[in-house]
C-alpha cells in the first residue's frame, strides 16, 4: 500500500474509534510521525493532504522542515535537552516533551527571549519507568502551580508513552491514569488542560476511546523504520 492509502486507512480507523467512543472526529488530530524518513517520502503524505507532522530529533527537523511547505505544523516529540531548546522553538510549533520543572522554566525563558508563545505538553512517565523521561504523577502535582506561573509557554495538556504491552487493550489502564491525572490537575487548579497526546501505531484506537486528542502515528503511515 502507498503512503496515501495508509493515511486513508488510519483516518478511517480514527473515525471508527471516535464513532464507537461517541466522540467527534474533529476532536482527534493525527500527527504523522516522520522520523527517519527523508523529505521525499514525507512529501507523499503532504500530497495526500496531511499537514501535521512529528519528529523526535532536532537534526532531522533541521533537514526537513526548511525544505518542505511552510503550511505544515511540526510537533517536537523527542527528548529535549536544554542546549537544543532555542533551535527546537525556532523550527517546531508544538513541543510534547517538557519533562521537568527545570526544563519548563528554561523553555519559558528562551521562548520569552524569542518573543514566542509555543504550545507545550507536559510529558508524564505514567508507568514510572526508569528508561523513560517525564514527570511522575506525584512530581507533576507537586510543581503544577509553579508551571502555571510560566507565561510564555502555553501548557495545553499531557503527553505519555505508556509501558510496552502485548495487546493494545492493555495500554488502556495507562491512558486512564493519564486522564485521571489531567482531570485532577485541572480541577485542583481551575485550568482546562484540553489536549492529551497519547496513542501510537499499536494502540491509537484505545487511546482515542480513552480521550486522546492527538495521536502520534509513524509506522502505520510511512512503513517500518
Ligand atoms: C516514534 C514515535 C511515535 C510513533 O510510533 P509508531 O509506533 O511508529 O507509530 C510516537 N511517539 C513518539 C514519542 C515516538 O518517538
PDB file of C-alpha atoms and ligand atoms in Angstrom:
ATOM      1  CA  UNK A   1       0.000   0.000   0.000  1.00  0.00           C
ATOM      2  CA  UNK A   2       1.121   3.562  -0.672  1.00  0.00           C
ATOM      3  CA  UNK A   3       1.572   6.255   1.962  1.00  0.00           C
ATOM      4  CA  UNK A   4      -1.667   7.841   0.702  1.00  0.00           C
ATOM      5  CA  UNK A   5      -3.538   4.553   1.129  1.00  0.00           C
ATOM      6  CA  UNK A   6      -2.093   4.029   4.598  1.00  0.00           C
ATOM      7  CA  UNK A   7      -3.157   7.539   5.574  1.00  0.00           C
ATOM      8  CA  UNK A   8      -6.704   6.924   4.381  1.00  0.00           C
ATOM      9  CA  UNK A   9      -6.817   3.707   6.359  1.00  0.00           C
ATOM     10  CA  UNK A  10      -5.566   5.420   9.529  1.00  0.00           C
ATOM     11  CA  UNK A  11      -8.106   8.220   9.098  1.00  0.00           C
ATOM     12  CA  UNK A  12     -10.873   5.641   8.711  1.00  0.00           C
ATOM     13  CA  UNK A  13      -9.713   3.826  11.830  1.00  0.00           C
ATOM     14  CA  UNK A  14      -9.624   7.125  13.745  1.00  0.00           C
ATOM     15  CA  UNK A  15     -13.172   7.874  12.578  1.00  0.00           C
ATOM     16  CA  UNK A  16     -14.368   4.423  13.661  1.00  0.00           C
ATOM     17  CA  UNK A  17     -12.723   4.750  17.072  1.00  0.00           C
ATOM     18  CA  UNK A  18     -14.346   8.177  17.503  1.00  0.00           C
ATOM     19  CA  UNK A  19     -17.721   6.788  16.485  1.00  0.00           C
ATOM     20  CA  UNK A  20     -17.504   3.878  18.894  1.00  0.00           C
ATOM     21  CA  UNK A  21     -16.466   6.243  21.698  1.00  0.00           C
ATOM     22  CA  UNK A  22     -19.185   8.782  20.856  1.00  0.00           C
ATOM     23  CA  UNK A  23     -16.612  11.444  20.060  1.00  0.00           C
ATOM     24  CA  UNK A  24     -16.375  13.954  17.220  1.00  0.00           C
ATOM     25  CA  UNK A  25     -13.759  13.054  14.647  1.00  0.00           C
ATOM     26  CA  UNK A  26     -12.571  16.671  14.575  1.00  0.00           C
ATOM     27  CA  UNK A  27     -11.576  16.386  18.222  1.00  0.00           C
ATOM     28  CA  UNK A  28      -8.769  13.969  17.367  1.00  0.00           C
ATOM     29  CA  UNK A  29      -5.778  15.218  15.409  1.00  0.00           C
ATOM     30  CA  UNK A  30      -3.376  12.903  13.627  1.00  0.00           C
ATOM     31  CA  UNK A  31       0.334  13.644  13.939  1.00  0.00           C
ATOM     32  CA  UNK A  32       2.177  11.772  11.179  1.00  0.00           C
ATOM     33  CA  UNK A  33       5.478  10.795  12.796  1.00  0.00           C
ATOM     34  CA  UNK A  34       8.002  11.152  10.005  1.00  0.00           C
ATOM     35  CA  UNK A  35      11.187  10.429  11.974  1.00  0.00           C
ATOM     36  CA  UNK A  36      13.909   8.619   9.998  1.00  0.00           C
ATOM     37  CA  UNK A  37      12.129   9.227   6.654  1.00  0.00           C
ATOM     38  CA  UNK A  38      13.573  11.521   4.021  1.00  0.00           C
ATOM     39  CA  UNK A  39      11.673  14.612   2.934  1.00  0.00           C
ATOM     40  CA  UNK A  40      10.730  12.982  -0.386  1.00  0.00           C
ATOM     41  CA  UNK A  41       8.924  10.174   1.432  1.00  0.00           C
ATOM     42  CA  UNK A  42       7.276  12.556   3.900  1.00  0.00           C
ATOM     43  CA  UNK A  43       6.107  14.648   0.931  1.00  0.00           C
ATOM     44  CA  UNK A  44       3.861  11.749  -0.142  1.00  0.00           C
ATOM     45  CA  UNK A  45       1.809  12.306   2.983  1.00  0.00           C
ATOM     46  CA  UNK A  46       1.688  16.051   2.299  1.00  0.00           C
ATOM     47  CA  UNK A  47       0.465  15.315  -1.230  1.00  0.00           C
ATOM     48  CA  UNK A  48      -2.262  13.159   0.308  1.00  0.00           C
ATOM     49  CA  UNK A  49      -3.413  16.096   2.436  1.00  0.00           C
ATOM     50  CA  UNK A  50      -1.607  15.518   5.753  1.00  0.00           C
ATOM     51  CA  UNK A  51      -0.497  18.773   7.385  1.00  0.00           C
ATOM     52  CA  UNK A  52       0.670  17.836  10.900  1.00  0.00           C
ATOM     53  CA  UNK A  53       3.978  16.022  11.413  1.00  0.00           C
ATOM     54  CA  UNK A  54       6.089  14.840  14.311  1.00  0.00           C
ATOM     55  CA  UNK A  55       9.856  14.480  14.658  1.00  0.00           C
ATOM     56  CA  UNK A  56      11.911  13.313  17.614  1.00  0.00           C
ATOM     57  CA  UNK A  57      15.320  14.715  16.666  1.00  0.00           C
ATOM     58  CA  UNK A  58      16.321  18.316  16.145  1.00  0.00           C
ATOM     59  CA  UNK A  59      18.739  17.417  13.378  1.00  0.00           C
ATOM     60  CA  UNK A  60      16.050  15.716  11.323  1.00  0.00           C
ATOM     61  CA  UNK A  61      13.819  18.719  11.771  1.00  0.00           C
ATOM     62  CA  UNK A  62      16.635  20.955  10.562  1.00  0.00           C
ATOM     63  CA  UNK A  63      16.972  18.826   7.445  1.00  0.00           C
ATOM     64  CA  UNK A  64      13.290  18.516   6.569  1.00  0.00           C
ATOM     65  CA  UNK A  65      11.306  21.446   7.912  1.00  0.00           C
ATOM     66  CA  UNK A  66      13.026  24.211   5.907  1.00  0.00           C
ATOM     67  CA  UNK A  67      12.709  22.334   2.604  1.00  0.00           C
ATOM     68  CA  UNK A  68       9.036  21.451   2.972  1.00  0.00           C
ATOM     69  CA  UNK A  69       5.912  23.567   2.651  1.00  0.00           C
ATOM     70  CA  UNK A  70       5.612  26.264   5.304  1.00  0.00           C
ATOM     71  CA  UNK A  71       1.918  25.408   5.658  1.00  0.00           C
ATOM     72  CA  UNK A  72       2.832  22.350   7.717  1.00  0.00           C
ATOM     73  CA  UNK A  73       2.617  22.127  11.502  1.00  0.00           C
ATOM     74  CA  UNK A  74       5.591  20.442  13.171  1.00  0.00           C
ATOM     75  CA  UNK A  75       5.484  18.786  16.588  1.00  0.00           C
ATOM     76  CA  UNK A  76       8.662  18.006  18.507  1.00  0.00           C
ATOM     77  CA  UNK A  77       8.072  14.675  20.260  1.00  0.00           C
ATOM     78  CA  UNK A  78      11.593  13.586  21.272  1.00  0.00           C
ATOM     79  CA  UNK A  79      13.592  14.043  24.429  1.00  0.00           C
ATOM     80  CA  UNK A  80      14.614  17.694  24.764  1.00  0.00           C
ATOM     81  CA  UNK A  81      17.978  18.852  26.040  1.00  0.00           C
ATOM     82  CA  UNK A  82      18.469  22.434  27.135  1.00  0.00           C
ATOM     83  CA  UNK A  83      21.088  23.188  24.529  1.00  0.00           C
ATOM     84  CA  UNK A  84      18.554  22.357  21.800  1.00  0.00           C
ATOM     85  CA  UNK A  85      15.610  24.362  23.121  1.00  0.00           C
ATOM     86  CA  UNK A  86      16.291  27.528  21.152  1.00  0.00           C
ATOM     87  CA  UNK A  87      16.647  25.716  17.842  1.00  0.00           C
ATOM     88  CA  UNK A  88      13.645  23.496  18.517  1.00  0.00           C
ATOM     89  CA  UNK A  89      11.494  26.557  19.226  1.00  0.00           C
ATOM     90  CA  UNK A  90      12.691  28.241  16.065  1.00  0.00           C
ATOM     91  CA  UNK A  91      11.575  25.296  13.894  1.00  0.00           C
ATOM     92  CA  UNK A  92       8.732  23.486  15.640  1.00  0.00           C
ATOM     93  CA  UNK A  93       5.276  24.787  16.515  1.00  0.00           C
ATOM     94  CA  UNK A  94       4.469  22.455  19.400  1.00  0.00           C
ATOM     95  CA  UNK A  95       6.691  20.650  21.947  1.00  0.00           C
ATOM     96  CA  UNK A  96       5.417  17.405  23.524  1.00  0.00           C
ATOM     97  CA  UNK A  97       8.349  16.615  25.770  1.00  0.00           C
ATOM     98  CA  UNK A  98       8.578  19.091  28.642  1.00  0.00           C
ATOM     99  CA  UNK A  99       9.573  16.606  31.321  1.00  0.00           C
ATOM    100  CA  UNK A 100      10.750  18.601  34.331  1.00  0.00           C
ATOM    101  CA  UNK A 101      10.095  21.898  36.074  1.00  0.00           C
ATOM    102  CA  UNK A 102      13.644  22.970  35.269  1.00  0.00           C
ATOM    103  CA  UNK A 103      13.171  22.334  31.557  1.00  0.00           C
ATOM    104  CA  UNK A 104       9.799  24.088  31.626  1.00  0.00           C
ATOM    105  CA  UNK A 105      11.330  27.183  33.233  1.00  0.00           C
ATOM    106  CA  UNK A 106      14.247  27.176  30.859  1.00  0.00           C
ATOM    107  CA  UNK A 107      11.992  26.760  27.820  1.00  0.00           C
ATOM    108  CA  UNK A 108       9.787  29.556  29.111  1.00  0.00           C
ATOM    109  CA  UNK A 109      12.769  31.896  29.391  1.00  0.00           C
ATOM    110  CA  UNK A 110      14.009  31.060  25.916  1.00  0.00           C
ATOM    111  CA  UNK A 111      10.516  31.497  24.472  1.00  0.00           C
ATOM    112  CA  UNK A 112      10.190  34.897  26.161  1.00  0.00           C
ATOM    113  CA  UNK A 113      13.560  35.910  24.776  1.00  0.00           C
ATOM    114  CA  UNK A 114      12.485  34.831  21.267  1.00  0.00           C
ATOM    115  CA  UNK A 115       9.119  36.538  21.656  1.00  0.00           C
ATOM    116  CA  UNK A 116       7.295  33.235  21.129  1.00  0.00           C
ATOM    117  CA  UNK A 117       4.384  31.606  22.950  1.00  0.00           C
ATOM    118  CA  UNK A 118       4.791  27.955  21.993  1.00  0.00           C
ATOM    119  CA  UNK A 119       2.168  25.342  22.804  1.00  0.00           C
ATOM    120  CA  UNK A 120       3.701  22.654  25.004  1.00  0.00           C
ATOM    121  CA  UNK A 121       2.686  19.329  26.508  1.00  0.00           C
ATOM    122  CA  UNK A 122       3.937  18.066  29.851  1.00  0.00           C
ATOM    123  CA  UNK A 123       5.286  14.557  29.368  1.00  0.00           C
ATOM    124  CA  UNK A 124       4.179  12.129  32.042  1.00  0.00           C
ATOM    125  CA  UNK A 125       6.078   8.952  32.907  1.00  0.00           C
ATOM    126  CA  UNK A 126       2.843   7.231  33.784  1.00  0.00           C
ATOM    127  CA  UNK A 127       4.409   3.806  34.388  1.00  0.00           C
ATOM    128  CA  UNK A 128       7.292   5.287  36.428  1.00  0.00           C
ATOM    129  CA  UNK A 129       9.751   3.541  34.119  1.00  0.00           C
ATOM    130  CA  UNK A 130      13.483   4.101  34.610  1.00  0.00           C
ATOM    131  CA  UNK A 131      14.043   4.081  30.870  1.00  0.00           C
ATOM    132  CA  UNK A 132      11.583   6.887  30.137  1.00  0.00           C
ATOM    133  CA  UNK A 133      11.530  10.599  30.673  1.00  0.00           C
ATOM    134  CA  UNK A 134       8.658  12.555  32.067  1.00  0.00           C
ATOM    135  CA  UNK A 135       7.117  13.808  35.292  1.00  0.00           C
ATOM    136  CA  UNK A 136       5.831  11.223  37.709  1.00  0.00           C
ATOM    137  CA  UNK A 137       2.204  11.922  38.602  1.00  0.00           C
ATOM    138  CA  UNK A 138       3.319  12.978  42.104  1.00  0.00           C
ATOM    139  CA  UNK A 139       6.049  15.304  40.840  1.00  0.00           C
ATOM    140  CA  UNK A 140       3.620  16.957  38.481  1.00  0.00           C
ATOM    141  CA  UNK A 141       1.009  17.517  41.201  1.00  0.00           C
ATOM    142  CA  UNK A 142       3.756  18.983  43.395  1.00  0.00           C
ATOM    143  CA  UNK A 143       5.036  21.571  40.921  1.00  0.00           C
ATOM    144  CA  UNK A 144       1.936  22.304  38.880  1.00  0.00           C
ATOM    145  CA  UNK A 145       1.289  25.705  40.475  1.00  0.00           C
ATOM    146  CA  UNK A 146       4.791  26.772  39.530  1.00  0.00           C
ATOM    147  CA  UNK A 147       4.276  25.526  35.980  1.00  0.00           C
ATOM    148  CA  UNK A 148       1.119  27.591  35.663  1.00  0.00           C
ATOM    149  CA  UNK A 149       3.073  30.739  36.506  1.00  0.00           C
ATOM    150  CA  UNK A 150       5.157  30.415  33.343  1.00  0.00           C
ATOM    151  CA  UNK A 151       3.584  32.817  30.920  1.00  0.00           C
ATOM    152  CA  UNK A 152       5.496  32.351  27.682  1.00  0.00           C
ATOM    153  CA  UNK A 153       4.779  28.649  27.278  1.00  0.00           C
ATOM    154  CA  UNK A 154       1.145  27.679  26.734  1.00  0.00           C
ATOM    155  CA  UNK A 155       0.616  24.412  28.579  1.00  0.00           C
ATOM    156  CA  UNK A 156      -2.090  22.688  26.547  1.00  0.00           C
ATOM    157  CA  UNK A 157      -2.126  19.244  28.146  1.00  0.00           C
ATOM    158  CA  UNK A 158      -0.347  15.996  28.926  1.00  0.00           C
ATOM    159  CA  UNK A 159       1.625  13.592  26.760  1.00  0.00           C
ATOM    160  CA  UNK A 160       2.509  10.000  27.562  1.00  0.00           C
ATOM    161  CA  UNK A 161       4.333   6.990  26.180  1.00  0.00           C
ATOM    162  CA  UNK A 162       2.902   4.149  28.275  1.00  0.00           C
ATOM    163  CA  UNK A 163       4.804   0.976  29.176  1.00  0.00           C
ATOM    164  CA  UNK A 164       5.066  -1.541  26.328  1.00  0.00           C
ATOM    165  CA  UNK A 165       2.199  -4.030  26.323  1.00  0.00           C
ATOM    166  CA  UNK A 166       1.381  -7.213  24.404  1.00  0.00           C
ATOM    167  CA  UNK A 167      -2.057  -6.180  23.201  1.00  0.00           C
ATOM    168  CA  UNK A 168      -3.299  -2.634  22.717  1.00  0.00           C
ATOM    169  CA  UNK A 169      -6.143  -3.059  25.176  1.00  0.00           C
ATOM    170  CA  UNK A 170      -3.556  -3.472  27.946  1.00  0.00           C
ATOM    171  CA  UNK A 171      -2.494   0.134  27.368  1.00  0.00           C
ATOM    172  CA  UNK A 172      -5.961   1.282  28.420  1.00  0.00           C
ATOM    173  CA  UNK A 173      -5.152   1.342  32.141  1.00  0.00           C
ATOM    174  CA  UNK A 174      -2.228   3.681  31.467  1.00  0.00           C
ATOM    175  CA  UNK A 175      -4.274   6.020  29.292  1.00  0.00           C
ATOM    176  CA  UNK A 176      -6.924   6.094  32.025  1.00  0.00           C
ATOM    177  CA  UNK A 177      -4.311   7.067  34.609  1.00  0.00           C
ATOM    178  CA  UNK A 178      -3.210   9.956  32.411  1.00  0.00           C
ATOM    179  CA  UNK A 179      -6.816  11.123  32.032  1.00  0.00           C
ATOM    180  CA  UNK A 180      -7.355  10.893  35.789  1.00  0.00           C
ATOM    181  CA  UNK A 181      -4.199  12.896  36.400  1.00  0.00           C
ATOM    182  CA  UNK A 182      -5.315  15.527  33.893  1.00  0.00           C
ATOM    183  CA  UNK A 183      -8.747  15.718  35.495  1.00  0.00           C
ATOM    184  CA  UNK A 184      -7.356  16.126  38.967  1.00  0.00           C
ATOM    185  CA  UNK A 185      -4.821  18.797  37.921  1.00  0.00           C
ATOM    186  CA  UNK A 186      -7.498  20.654  36.012  1.00  0.00           C
ATOM    187  CA  UNK A 187      -9.996  20.655  38.847  1.00  0.00           C
ATOM    188  CA  UNK A 188      -7.440  21.344  41.597  1.00  0.00           C
ATOM    189  CA  UNK A 189      -6.005  24.302  39.727  1.00  0.00           C
ATOM    190  CA  UNK A 190      -9.003  25.609  37.818  1.00  0.00           C
ATOM    191  CA  UNK A 191      -7.495  25.159  34.361  1.00  0.00           C
ATOM    192  CA  UNK A 192      -8.706  23.137  31.408  1.00  0.00           C
ATOM    193  CA  UNK A 193      -5.662  21.211  30.038  1.00  0.00           C
ATOM    194  CA  UNK A 194      -7.729  20.213  26.997  1.00  0.00           C
ATOM    195  CA  UNK A 195      -5.198  18.206  24.993  1.00  0.00           C
ATOM    196  CA  UNK A 196      -3.998  14.641  25.519  1.00  0.00           C
ATOM    197  CA  UNK A 197      -1.169  13.398  23.296  1.00  0.00           C
ATOM    198  CA  UNK A 198      -1.327   9.632  23.532  1.00  0.00           C
ATOM    199  CA  UNK A 199      -1.573   6.629  21.240  1.00  0.00           C
ATOM    200  CA  UNK A 200       0.831   5.349  18.566  1.00  0.00           C
ATOM    201  CA  UNK A 201       0.551   2.819  15.726  1.00  0.00           C
ATOM    202  CA  UNK A 202      -0.128  -0.084  18.073  1.00  0.00           C
ATOM    203  CA  UNK A 203      -2.674   1.481  20.373  1.00  0.00           C
ATOM    204  CA  UNK A 204      -4.138   4.711  18.980  1.00  0.00           C
ATOM    205  CA  UNK A 205      -7.704   3.407  18.869  1.00  0.00           C
ATOM    206  CA  UNK A 206      -7.577   2.519  22.557  1.00  0.00           C
ATOM    207  CA  UNK A 207      -6.107   5.961  23.279  1.00  0.00           C
ATOM    208  CA  UNK A 208      -8.953   7.625  21.366  1.00  0.00           C
ATOM    209  CA  UNK A 209     -11.520   5.608  23.299  1.00  0.00           C
ATOM    210  CA  UNK A 210      -9.925   6.945  26.489  1.00  0.00           C
ATOM    211  CA  UNK A 211      -9.795  10.584  25.381  1.00  0.00           C
ATOM    212  CA  UNK A 212      -6.703  11.254  23.249  1.00  0.00           C
ATOM    213  CA  UNK A 213      -6.897  14.478  21.249  1.00  0.00           C
ATOM    214  CA  UNK A 214      -3.585  13.963  19.435  1.00  0.00           C
ATOM    215  CA  UNK A 215      -2.420  10.553  18.244  1.00  0.00           C
ATOM    216  CA  UNK A 216       1.173  10.113  17.046  1.00  0.00           C
ATOM    217  CA  UNK A 217       1.365   7.534  14.282  1.00  0.00           C
ATOM    218  CA  UNK A 218       4.539   6.677  12.373  1.00  0.00           C
ATOM    219  CA  UNK A 219       4.990   3.081  11.267  1.00  0.00           C
ATOM    220  CA  UNK A 220       1.402   2.569  10.126  1.00  0.00           C
ATOM    221  CA  UNK A 221       1.693   5.522   7.746  1.00  0.00           C
ATOM    222  CA  UNK A 222       5.283   5.517   6.495  1.00  0.00           C
ATOM    223  CA  UNK A 223       6.270   1.881   6.975  1.00  0.00           C
ATOM    224  CA  UNK A 224       8.748   0.049   9.182  1.00  0.00           C
ATOM    225  CA  UNK A 225      11.763   2.095  10.208  1.00  0.00           C
TER     226      UNK A 225
HETATM  227  C1  LIG B   1       8.281   7.088  17.074  1.00  0.00           C
HETATM  228  C2  LIG B   1       7.311   7.714  17.966  1.00  0.00           C
HETATM  229  C3  LIG B   1       5.933   7.583  17.717  1.00  0.00           C
HETATM  230  C4  LIG B   1       5.348   6.788  16.566  1.00  0.00           C
HETATM  231  O1  LIG B   1       5.479   5.427  16.821  1.00  0.00           O
HETATM  232  P1  LIG B   1       4.910   4.330  15.786  1.00  0.00           P
HETATM  233  O2  LIG B   1       4.838   3.100  16.608  1.00  0.00           O
HETATM  234  O3  LIG B   1       5.892   4.253  14.670  1.00  0.00           O
HETATM  235  O4  LIG B   1       3.579   4.790  15.339  1.00  0.00           O
HETATM  236  C5  LIG B   1       5.053   8.220  18.599  1.00  0.00           C
HETATM  237  N1  LIG B   1       5.505   8.941  19.648  1.00  0.00           N
HETATM  238  C6  LIG B   1       6.816   9.090  19.903  1.00  0.00           C
HETATM  239  C7  LIG B   1       7.232   9.903  21.079  1.00  0.00           C
HETATM  240  C8  LIG B   1       7.753   8.474  19.078  1.00  0.00           C
HETATM  241  O5  LIG B   1       9.060   8.618  19.362  1.00  0.00           O
END
